[in-house]
mmCIF file of N, CA and C in Angstrom:
data_model
loop_
_atom_site.group_PDB
_atom_site.id
_atom_site.type_symbol
_atom_site.label_atom_id
_atom_site.label_comp_id
_atom_site.label_asym_id
_atom_site.label_seq_id
_atom_site.Cartn_x
_atom_site.Cartn_y
_atom_site.Cartn_z
ATOM 1 N N GLN A 1 19.009 3.077 -62.903
ATOM 2 C CA GLN A 1 17.993 3.866 -62.204
ATOM 3 C C GLN A 1 16.705 3.875 -63.019
ATOM 4 N N VAL A 2 15.589 3.626 -62.363
ATOM 5 C CA VAL A 2 14.280 3.637 -62.996
ATOM 6 C C VAL A 2 13.389 4.602 -62.236
ATOM 7 N N GLN A 3 12.720 5.474 -62.953
ATOM 8 C CA GLN A 3 11.746 6.378 -62.347
ATOM 9 C C GLN A 3 10.352 5.976 -62.799
ATOM 10 N N LEU A 4 9.402 5.997 -61.877
ATOM 11 C CA LEU A 4 8.059 5.517 -62.146
ATOM 12 C C LEU A 4 7.031 6.580 -61.761
ATOM 13 N N VAL A 5 6.038 6.758 -62.626
ATOM 14 C CA VAL A 5 4.983 7.737 -62.371
ATOM 15 C C VAL A 5 3.633 7.086 -62.652
ATOM 16 N N GLU A 6 2.794 6.997 -61.614
ATOM 17 C CA GLU A 6 1.470 6.408 -61.763
ATOM 18 C C GLU A 6 0.437 7.464 -62.144
ATOM 19 N N SER A 7 -0.616 7.008 -62.794
ATOM 20 C CA SER A 7 -1.752 7.861 -63.107
ATOM 21 C C SER A 7 -2.984 6.986 -63.269
ATOM 22 N N GLY A 8 -4.146 7.633 -63.312
ATOM 23 C CA GLY A 8 -5.384 6.903 -63.566
ATOM 24 C C GLY A 8 -6.253 6.649 -62.356
ATOM 25 N N GLY A 9 -5.785 7.030 -61.174
ATOM 26 C CA GLY A 9 -6.610 6.850 -59.990
ATOM 27 C C GLY A 9 -7.787 7.810 -59.981
ATOM 28 N N GLY A 10 -8.699 7.589 -59.043
ATOM 29 C CA GLY A 10 -9.861 8.464 -58.938
ATOM 30 C C GLY A 10 -10.934 7.862 -58.073
ATOM 31 N N LEU A 11 -12.123 8.449 -58.178
ATOM 32 C CA LEU A 11 -13.281 8.012 -57.411
ATOM 33 C C LEU A 11 -14.217 7.237 -58.330
ATOM 34 N N VAL A 12 -14.628 6.058 -57.904
ATOM 35 C CA VAL A 12 -15.519 5.223 -58.713
ATOM 36 C C VAL A 12 -16.500 4.512 -57.792
ATOM 37 N N GLN A 13 -17.673 4.209 -58.318
ATOM 38 C CA GLN A 13 -18.662 3.483 -57.521
ATOM 39 C C GLN A 13 -18.332 2.000 -57.496
ATOM 40 N N ALA A 14 -18.768 1.346 -56.459
ATOM 41 C CA ALA A 14 -18.582 -0.096 -56.351
ATOM 42 C C ALA A 14 -19.171 -0.777 -57.587
ATOM 43 N N GLY A 15 -18.420 -1.754 -58.099
ATOM 44 C CA GLY A 15 -18.818 -2.437 -59.314
ATOM 45 C C GLY A 15 -18.244 -1.832 -60.577
ATOM 46 N N GLY A 16 -17.662 -0.657 -60.447
ATOM 47 C CA GLY A 16 -17.092 0.030 -61.586
ATOM 48 C C GLY A 16 -15.677 -0.421 -61.896
ATOM 49 N N SER A 17 -15.061 0.277 -62.847
ATOM 50 C CA SER A 17 -13.723 -0.077 -63.316
ATOM 51 C C SER A 17 -12.825 1.146 -63.373
ATOM 52 N N LEU A 18 -11.541 0.898 -63.224
ATOM 53 C CA LEU A 18 -10.501 1.911 -63.420
ATOM 54 C C LEU A 18 -9.308 1.229 -64.058
ATOM 55 N N ARG A 19 -8.542 2.014 -64.800
ATOM 56 C CA ARG A 19 -7.289 1.509 -65.366
ATOM 57 C C ARG A 19 -6.155 2.404 -64.897
ATOM 58 N N LEU A 20 -5.253 1.826 -64.136
ATOM 59 C CA LEU A 20 -4.081 2.552 -63.687
ATOM 60 C C LEU A 20 -2.954 2.375 -64.688
ATOM 61 N N SER A 21 -2.170 3.430 -64.843
ATOM 62 C CA SER A 21 -1.006 3.389 -65.722
ATOM 63 C C SER A 21 0.233 3.738 -64.923
ATOM 64 N N CYS A 22 1.344 3.192 -65.356
ATOM 65 C CA CYS A 22 2.629 3.491 -64.731
ATOM 66 C C CYS A 22 3.625 3.710 -65.857
ATOM 67 N N ALA A 23 4.142 4.930 -65.921
ATOM 68 C CA ALA A 23 5.135 5.272 -66.937
ATOM 69 C C ALA A 23 6.521 5.154 -66.340
ATOM 70 N N GLY A 24 7.382 4.392 -67.007
ATOM 71 C CA GLY A 24 8.736 4.202 -66.526
ATOM 72 C C GLY A 24 9.744 4.898 -67.407
ATOM 73 N N SER A 25 10.832 5.309 -66.806
ATOM 74 C CA SER A 25 11.930 5.910 -67.560
ATOM 75 C C SER A 25 13.206 5.158 -67.238
ATOM 76 N N GLY A 26 14.150 5.197 -68.155
ATOM 77 C CA GLY A 26 15.388 4.464 -67.949
ATOM 78 C C GLY A 26 15.528 3.363 -68.976
ATOM 79 N N ARG A 27 16.752 3.178 -69.457
ATOM 80 C CA ARG A 27 16.979 2.221 -70.535
ATOM 81 C C ARG A 27 16.703 0.794 -70.109
ATOM 82 N N SER A 28 16.786 0.502 -68.814
ATOM 83 C CA SER A 28 16.646 -0.872 -68.350
ATOM 84 C C SER A 28 15.229 -1.237 -67.958
ATOM 85 N N PHE A 29 14.262 -0.360 -68.247
ATOM 86 C CA PHE A 29 12.878 -0.606 -67.823
ATOM 87 C C PHE A 29 12.397 -1.974 -68.267
ATOM 88 N N SER A 30 12.632 -2.323 -69.520
ATOM 89 C CA SER A 30 12.086 -3.563 -70.060
ATOM 90 C C SER A 30 12.721 -4.810 -69.454
ATOM 91 N N SER A 31 13.808 -4.665 -68.748
ATOM 92 C CA SER A 31 14.459 -5.820 -68.130
ATOM 93 C C SER A 31 14.005 -6.050 -66.692
ATOM 94 N N TYR A 32 13.152 -5.180 -66.172
ATOM 95 C CA TYR A 32 12.705 -5.277 -64.792
ATOM 96 C C TYR A 32 11.323 -5.925 -64.693
ATOM 97 N N ALA A 33 11.146 -6.723 -63.655
ATOM 98 C CA ALA A 33 9.807 -7.162 -63.281
ATOM 99 C C ALA A 33 9.072 -5.954 -62.701
ATOM 100 N N MET A 34 7.752 -5.955 -62.863
ATOM 101 C CA MET A 34 6.948 -4.838 -62.392
ATOM 102 C C MET A 34 5.860 -5.328 -61.449
ATOM 103 N N ASP A 35 5.633 -4.559 -60.409
ATOM 104 C CA ASP A 35 4.624 -4.899 -59.402
ATOM 105 C C ASP A 35 3.661 -3.736 -59.212
ATOM 106 N N TRP A 36 2.476 -4.079 -58.731
ATOM 107 C CA TRP A 36 1.566 -3.097 -58.141
ATOM 108 C C TRP A 36 1.343 -3.491 -56.684
ATOM 109 N N PHE A 37 1.476 -2.512 -55.809
ATOM 110 C CA PHE A 37 1.163 -2.661 -54.393
ATOM 111 C C PHE A 37 0.085 -1.632 -54.043
ATOM 112 N N ARG A 38 -0.523 -1.802 -52.889
ATOM 113 C CA ARG A 38 -1.487 -0.805 -52.422
ATOM 114 C C ARG A 38 -1.404 -0.691 -50.910
ATOM 115 N N GLN A 39 -1.817 0.470 -50.434
ATOM 116 C CA GLN A 39 -1.851 0.709 -48.996
ATOM 117 C C GLN A 39 -3.116 1.450 -48.635
ATOM 118 N N ALA A 40 -3.944 0.799 -47.840
ATOM 119 C CA ALA A 40 -5.186 1.398 -47.357
ATOM 120 C C ALA A 40 -4.915 2.143 -46.055
ATOM 121 N N PRO A 41 -5.751 3.097 -45.704
ATOM 122 C CA PRO A 41 -5.538 3.857 -44.465
ATOM 123 C C PRO A 41 -5.460 2.936 -43.251
ATOM 124 N N GLY A 42 -4.404 3.118 -42.458
ATOM 125 C CA GLY A 42 -4.250 2.337 -41.245
ATOM 126 C C GLY A 42 -3.779 0.912 -41.455
ATOM 127 N N LYS A 43 -3.449 0.567 -42.706
ATOM 128 C CA LYS A 43 -2.997 -0.796 -42.987
ATOM 129 C C LYS A 43 -1.611 -0.787 -43.603
ATOM 130 N N GLU A 44 -0.975 -1.951 -43.588
ATOM 131 C CA GLU A 44 0.337 -2.073 -44.200
ATOM 132 C C GLU A 44 0.206 -2.170 -45.720
ATOM 133 N N ARG A 45 1.276 -1.803 -46.389
ATOM 134 C CA ARG A 45 1.293 -1.936 -47.834
ATOM 135 C C ARG A 45 1.225 -3.416 -48.208
ATOM 136 N N GLU A 46 0.411 -3.737 -49.227
ATOM 137 C CA GLU A 46 0.254 -5.133 -49.606
ATOM 138 C C GLU A 46 0.433 -5.313 -51.108
ATOM 139 N N PHE A 47 0.861 -6.502 -51.468
ATOM 140 C CA PHE A 47 1.066 -6.867 -52.865
ATOM 141 C C PHE A 47 -0.283 -7.004 -53.566
ATOM 142 N N VAL A 48 -0.354 -6.547 -54.812
ATOM 143 C CA VAL A 48 -1.578 -6.663 -55.613
ATOM 144 C C VAL A 48 -1.351 -7.552 -56.828
ATOM 145 N N ALA A 49 -0.337 -7.216 -57.636
ATOM 146 C CA ALA A 49 -0.121 -7.953 -58.880
ATOM 147 C C ALA A 49 1.317 -7.745 -59.335
ATOM 148 N N ALA A 50 1.814 -8.682 -60.159
ATOM 149 C CA ALA A 50 3.164 -8.588 -60.683
ATOM 150 C C ALA A 50 3.221 -9.185 -62.076
ATOM 151 N N ILE A 51 4.204 -8.726 -62.846
ATOM 152 C CA ILE A 51 4.400 -9.246 -64.196
ATOM 153 C C ILE A 51 5.898 -9.356 -64.457
ATOM 154 N N GLU A 52 6.303 -10.487 -65.044
ATOM 155 C CA GLU A 52 7.706 -10.694 -65.353
ATOM 156 C C GLU A 52 8.152 -9.713 -66.442
ATOM 157 N N TRP A 53 9.484 -9.579 -66.619
ATOM 158 C CA TRP A 53 9.994 -8.571 -67.548
ATOM 159 C C TRP A 53 9.497 -8.804 -68.975
ATOM 160 N N HIS A 54 9.315 -10.094 -69.344
ATOM 161 C CA HIS A 54 8.893 -10.416 -70.707
ATOM 162 C C HIS A 54 7.388 -10.340 -70.876
ATOM 163 N N GLY A 55 6.654 -10.221 -69.781
ATOM 164 C CA GLY A 55 5.206 -10.088 -69.858
ATOM 165 C C GLY A 55 4.429 -11.372 -70.004
ATOM 166 N N HIS A 56 5.085 -12.502 -70.015
ATOM 167 C CA HIS A 56 4.401 -13.776 -70.258
ATOM 168 C C HIS A 56 3.882 -14.436 -68.996
ATOM 169 N N ARG A 57 4.271 -13.945 -67.838
ATOM 170 C CA ARG A 57 3.829 -14.567 -66.594
ATOM 171 C C ARG A 57 3.354 -13.473 -65.640
ATOM 172 N N THR A 58 2.191 -13.686 -65.076
ATOM 173 C CA THR A 58 1.617 -12.715 -64.143
ATOM 174 C C THR A 58 1.224 -13.388 -62.839
ATOM 175 N N TYR A 59 1.116 -12.589 -61.803
ATOM 176 C CA TYR A 59 0.807 -13.081 -60.467
ATOM 177 C C TYR A 59 -0.161 -12.100 -59.803
ATOM 178 N N TYR A 60 -1.070 -12.652 -58.987
ATOM 179 C CA TYR A 60 -2.078 -11.812 -58.346
ATOM 180 C C TYR A 60 -2.296 -12.219 -56.900
ATOM 181 N N ALA A 61 -2.620 -11.234 -56.085
ATOM 182 C CA ALA A 61 -3.096 -11.526 -54.739
ATOM 183 C C ALA A 61 -4.473 -12.183 -54.855
ATOM 184 N N ASP A 62 -4.772 -13.063 -53.929
ATOM 185 C CA ASP A 62 -6.064 -13.759 -53.973
ATOM 186 C C ASP A 62 -7.235 -12.772 -53.947
ATOM 187 N N SER A 63 -7.059 -11.663 -53.282
ATOM 188 C CA SER A 63 -8.154 -10.703 -53.116
ATOM 189 C C SER A 63 -8.549 -10.006 -54.417
ATOM 190 N N VAL A 64 -7.661 -10.046 -55.426
ATOM 191 C CA VAL A 64 -7.963 -9.359 -56.683
ATOM 192 C C VAL A 64 -8.019 -10.309 -57.874
ATOM 193 N N LYS A 65 -7.703 -11.561 -57.657
ATOM 194 C CA LYS A 65 -7.656 -12.529 -58.746
ATOM 195 C C LYS A 65 -9.020 -12.627 -59.421
ATOM 196 N N GLY A 66 -9.018 -12.571 -60.747
ATOM 197 C CA GLY A 66 -10.269 -12.622 -61.495
ATOM 198 C C GLY A 66 -10.904 -11.268 -61.718
ATOM 199 N N ARG A 67 -10.440 -10.243 -61.007
ATOM 200 C CA ARG A 67 -10.989 -8.889 -61.171
ATOM 201 C C ARG A 67 -9.967 -7.915 -61.757
ATOM 202 N N PHE A 68 -8.701 -8.099 -61.402
ATOM 203 C CA PHE A 68 -7.638 -7.198 -61.863
ATOM 204 C C PHE A 68 -6.775 -7.902 -62.905
ATOM 205 N N THR A 69 -6.241 -7.116 -63.841
ATOM 206 C CA THR A 69 -5.331 -7.643 -64.850
ATOM 207 C C THR A 69 -4.141 -6.709 -64.995
ATOM 208 N N ILE A 70 -2.943 -7.257 -64.847
ATOM 209 C CA ILE A 70 -1.727 -6.491 -65.047
ATOM 210 C C ILE A 70 -1.178 -6.777 -66.439
ATOM 211 N N SER A 71 -0.663 -5.742 -67.086
ATOM 212 C CA SER A 71 -0.063 -5.908 -68.408
ATOM 213 C C SER A 71 1.038 -4.877 -68.566
ATOM 214 N N ARG A 72 1.858 -5.049 -69.609
ATOM 215 C CA ARG A 72 2.936 -4.104 -69.848
ATOM 216 C C ARG A 72 3.171 -3.949 -71.334
ATOM 217 N N ASP A 73 3.719 -2.806 -71.683
ATOM 218 C CA ASP A 73 4.124 -2.522 -73.064
ATOM 219 C C ASP A 73 5.555 -2.008 -72.990
ATOM 220 N N ASN A 74 6.516 -2.886 -73.239
ATOM 221 C CA ASN A 74 7.920 -2.497 -73.112
ATOM 222 C C ASN A 74 8.358 -1.525 -74.202
ATOM 223 N N THR A 75 7.630 -1.474 -75.305
ATOM 224 C CA THR A 75 7.977 -0.510 -76.349
ATOM 225 C C THR A 75 7.655 0.916 -75.908
ATOM 226 N N GLN A 76 6.713 1.050 -74.970
ATOM 227 C CA GLN A 76 6.301 2.356 -74.464
ATOM 228 C C GLN A 76 6.737 2.594 -73.021
ATOM 229 N N ASN A 77 7.431 1.634 -72.434
ATOM 230 C CA ASN A 77 7.836 1.724 -71.016
ATOM 231 C C ASN A 77 6.616 1.961 -70.123
ATOM 232 N N MET A 78 5.576 1.163 -70.340
ATOM 233 C CA MET A 78 4.331 1.331 -69.596
ATOM 234 C C MET A 78 3.898 0.022 -68.946
ATOM 235 N N VAL A 79 3.288 0.160 -67.789
ATOM 236 C CA VAL A 79 2.644 -0.959 -67.109
ATOM 237 C C VAL A 79 1.240 -0.502 -66.737
ATOM 238 N N TYR A 80 0.295 -1.438 -66.823
ATOM 239 C CA TYR A 80 -1.095 -1.103 -66.570
ATOM 240 C C TYR A 80 -1.692 -2.042 -65.522
ATOM 241 N N LEU A 81 -2.709 -1.538 -64.847
ATOM 242 C CA LEU A 81 -3.501 -2.382 -63.960
ATOM 243 C C LEU A 81 -4.962 -2.087 -64.260
ATOM 244 N N GLN A 82 -5.609 -3.021 -64.939
ATOM 245 C CA GLN A 82 -7.036 -2.907 -65.216
ATOM 246 C C GLN A 82 -7.798 -3.478 -64.031
ATOM 247 N N MET A 83 -8.639 -2.657 -63.427
ATOM 248 C CA MET A 83 -9.359 -3.063 -62.226
ATOM 249 C C MET A 83 -10.851 -3.052 -62.513
ATOM 250 N N ASN A 84 -11.473 -4.216 -62.449
ATOM 251 C CA ASN A 84 -12.902 -4.362 -62.692
ATOM 252 C C ASN A 84 -13.609 -4.826 -61.427
ATOM 253 N N SER A 85 -14.917 -4.672 -61.418
ATOM 254 C CA SER A 85 -15.739 -5.118 -60.278
ATOM 255 C C SER A 85 -15.166 -4.593 -58.966
ATOM 256 N N LEU A 86 -14.879 -3.325 -58.940
ATOM 257 C CA LEU A 86 -14.225 -2.743 -57.764
ATOM 258 C C LEU A 86 -15.130 -2.781 -56.547
ATOM 259 N N LYS A 87 -14.485 -2.973 -55.401
ATOM 260 C CA LYS A 87 -15.171 -3.046 -54.125
ATOM 261 C C LYS A 87 -14.659 -1.933 -53.218
ATOM 262 N N ALA A 88 -15.431 -1.618 -52.183
ATOM 263 C CA ALA A 88 -15.012 -0.576 -51.248
ATOM 264 C C ALA A 88 -13.656 -0.909 -50.627
ATOM 265 N N GLU A 89 -13.415 -2.199 -50.404
ATOM 266 C CA GLU A 89 -12.147 -2.603 -49.780
ATOM 267 C C GLU A 89 -10.950 -2.477 -50.714
ATOM 268 N N ASP A 90 -11.170 -2.113 -51.977
ATOM 269 C CA ASP A 90 -10.057 -1.836 -52.887
ATOM 270 C C ASP A 90 -9.557 -0.403 -52.733
ATOM 271 N N THR A 91 -10.248 0.400 -51.925
ATOM 272 C CA THR A 91 -9.812 1.772 -51.696
ATOM 273 C C THR A 91 -8.434 1.798 -51.061
ATOM 274 N N ALA A 92 -7.508 2.504 -51.704
ATOM 275 C CA ALA A 92 -6.126 2.545 -51.232
ATOM 276 C C ALA A 92 -5.322 3.467 -52.145
ATOM 277 N N ILE A 93 -4.105 3.726 -51.727
ATOM 278 C CA ILE A 93 -3.124 4.332 -52.622
ATOM 279 C C ILE A 93 -2.416 3.184 -53.335
ATOM 280 N N TYR A 94 -2.369 3.261 -54.645
ATOM 281 C CA TYR A 94 -1.760 2.204 -55.452
ATOM 282 C C TYR A 94 -0.389 2.665 -55.937
ATOM 283 N N TYR A 95 0.591 1.789 -55.734
ATOM 284 C CA TYR A 95 1.970 2.088 -56.089
ATOM 285 C C TYR A 95 2.464 1.130 -57.166
ATOM 286 N N CYS A 96 3.165 1.683 -58.112
ATOM 287 C CA CYS A 96 3.877 0.920 -59.114
ATOM 288 C C CYS A 96 5.308 0.733 -58.594
ATOM 289 N N ALA A 97 5.884 -0.443 -58.838
ATOM 290 C CA ALA A 97 7.237 -0.708 -58.367
ATOM 291 C C ALA A 97 7.959 -1.614 -59.348
ATOM 292 N N SER A 98 9.271 -1.534 -59.354
ATOM 293 C CA SER A 98 10.053 -2.375 -60.255
ATOM 294 C C SER A 98 11.250 -2.957 -59.525
ATOM 295 N N GLY A 99 11.697 -4.114 -60.024
ATOM 296 C CA GLY A 99 12.849 -4.765 -59.438
ATOM 297 C C GLY A 99 13.363 -5.862 -60.337
ATOM 298 N N VAL A 100 14.476 -6.429 -59.983
ATOM 299 C CA VAL A 100 15.068 -7.505 -60.775
ATOM 300 C C VAL A 100 14.141 -8.720 -60.797
ATOM 301 N N SER A 101 13.476 -8.976 -59.682
ATOM 302 C CA SER A 101 12.513 -10.072 -59.638
ATOM 303 C C SER A 101 11.186 -9.576 -59.082
ATOM 304 N N ILE A 102 10.143 -10.343 -59.318
ATOM 305 C CA ILE A 102 8.822 -9.906 -58.853
ATOM 306 C C ILE A 102 8.773 -9.864 -57.334
ATOM 307 N N MET A 103 7.942 -8.954 -56.828
ATOM 308 C CA MET A 103 7.709 -8.812 -55.389
ATOM 309 C C MET A 103 8.991 -8.509 -54.617
ATOM 310 N N SER A 104 9.985 -7.995 -55.276
ATOM 311 C CA SER A 104 11.214 -7.531 -54.637
ATOM 312 C C SER A 104 11.579 -6.178 -55.219
ATOM 313 N N PRO A 105 10.732 -5.189 -54.974
ATOM 314 C CA PRO A 105 10.917 -3.894 -55.633
ATOM 315 C C PRO A 105 12.136 -3.133 -55.137
ATOM 316 N N GLU A 106 12.771 -2.469 -56.099
ATOM 317 C CA GLU A 106 13.892 -1.593 -55.807
ATOM 318 C C GLU A 106 13.513 -0.129 -56.015
ATOM 319 N N TYR A 107 12.558 0.095 -56.900
ATOM 320 C CA TYR A 107 12.140 1.447 -57.230
ATOM 321 C C TYR A 107 10.625 1.552 -57.067
ATOM 322 N N TRP A 108 10.179 2.726 -56.606
ATOM 323 C CA TRP A 108 8.759 2.959 -56.351
ATOM 324 C C TRP A 108 8.299 4.247 -57.012
ATOM 325 N N GLY A 109 7.030 4.238 -57.419
ATOM 326 C CA GLY A 109 6.399 5.472 -57.841
ATOM 327 C C GLY A 109 5.850 6.206 -56.631
ATOM 328 N N GLN A 110 5.215 7.346 -56.885
ATOM 329 C CA GLN A 110 4.705 8.184 -55.796
ATOM 330 C C GLN A 110 3.315 7.772 -55.344
ATOM 331 N N GLY A 111 2.648 6.945 -56.143
ATOM 332 C CA GLY A 111 1.324 6.443 -55.769
ATOM 333 C C GLY A 111 0.194 7.231 -56.399
ATOM 334 N N THR A 112 -0.941 6.566 -56.568
ATOM 335 C CA THR A 112 -2.154 7.212 -57.066
ATOM 336 C C THR A 112 -3.337 6.713 -56.238
ATOM 337 N N GLN A 113 -4.212 7.622 -55.846
ATOM 338 C CA GLN A 113 -5.317 7.295 -54.951
ATOM 339 C C GLN A 113 -6.479 6.674 -55.730
ATOM 340 N N VAL A 114 -6.974 5.567 -55.234
ATOM 341 C CA VAL A 114 -8.188 4.936 -55.754
ATOM 342 C C VAL A 114 -9.209 4.893 -54.620
ATOM 343 N N THR A 115 -10.370 5.463 -54.858
ATOM 344 C CA THR A 115 -11.429 5.468 -53.867
ATOM 345 C C THR A 115 -12.678 4.844 -54.471
ATOM 346 N N VAL A 116 -13.197 3.804 -53.823
ATOM 347 C CA VAL A 116 -14.387 3.103 -54.301
ATOM 348 C C VAL A 116 -15.511 3.368 -53.311
ATOM 349 N N SER A 117 -16.565 3.996 -53.788
ATOM 350 C CA SER A 117 -17.692 4.313 -52.911
ATOM 351 C C SER A 117 -18.718 3.185 -52.977
ATOM 352 N N SER A 118 -19.251 2.840 -51.820
ATOM 353 C CA SER A 118 -20.218 1.732 -51.755
ATOM 354 C C SER A 118 -21.648 2.252 -51.799
#
């Protein structure tokens, strides 16, 4: 069992930056792949970024590639999403998720709101 808690969301102007954090609990945290998903109002939840359990391989949605960076610290049971050059269309609730493989989440956090004003 893995429990996930996101933090770091907020209101930022277009072009600004935010860093989301996801704190995980459970002895098996470091063995899980980690994902970030987001859901904008009236839209389906979509994949944003993923990182393998060892942290050496990352994956991004085309819409965020070059602007967002996912990283993890297994010694602290933490995953991060650094978001730069934010756009209004990045406004959404951002969810941290974990699973045996990337983009196949088994556990979800409660989400953190990111609002980008244009």
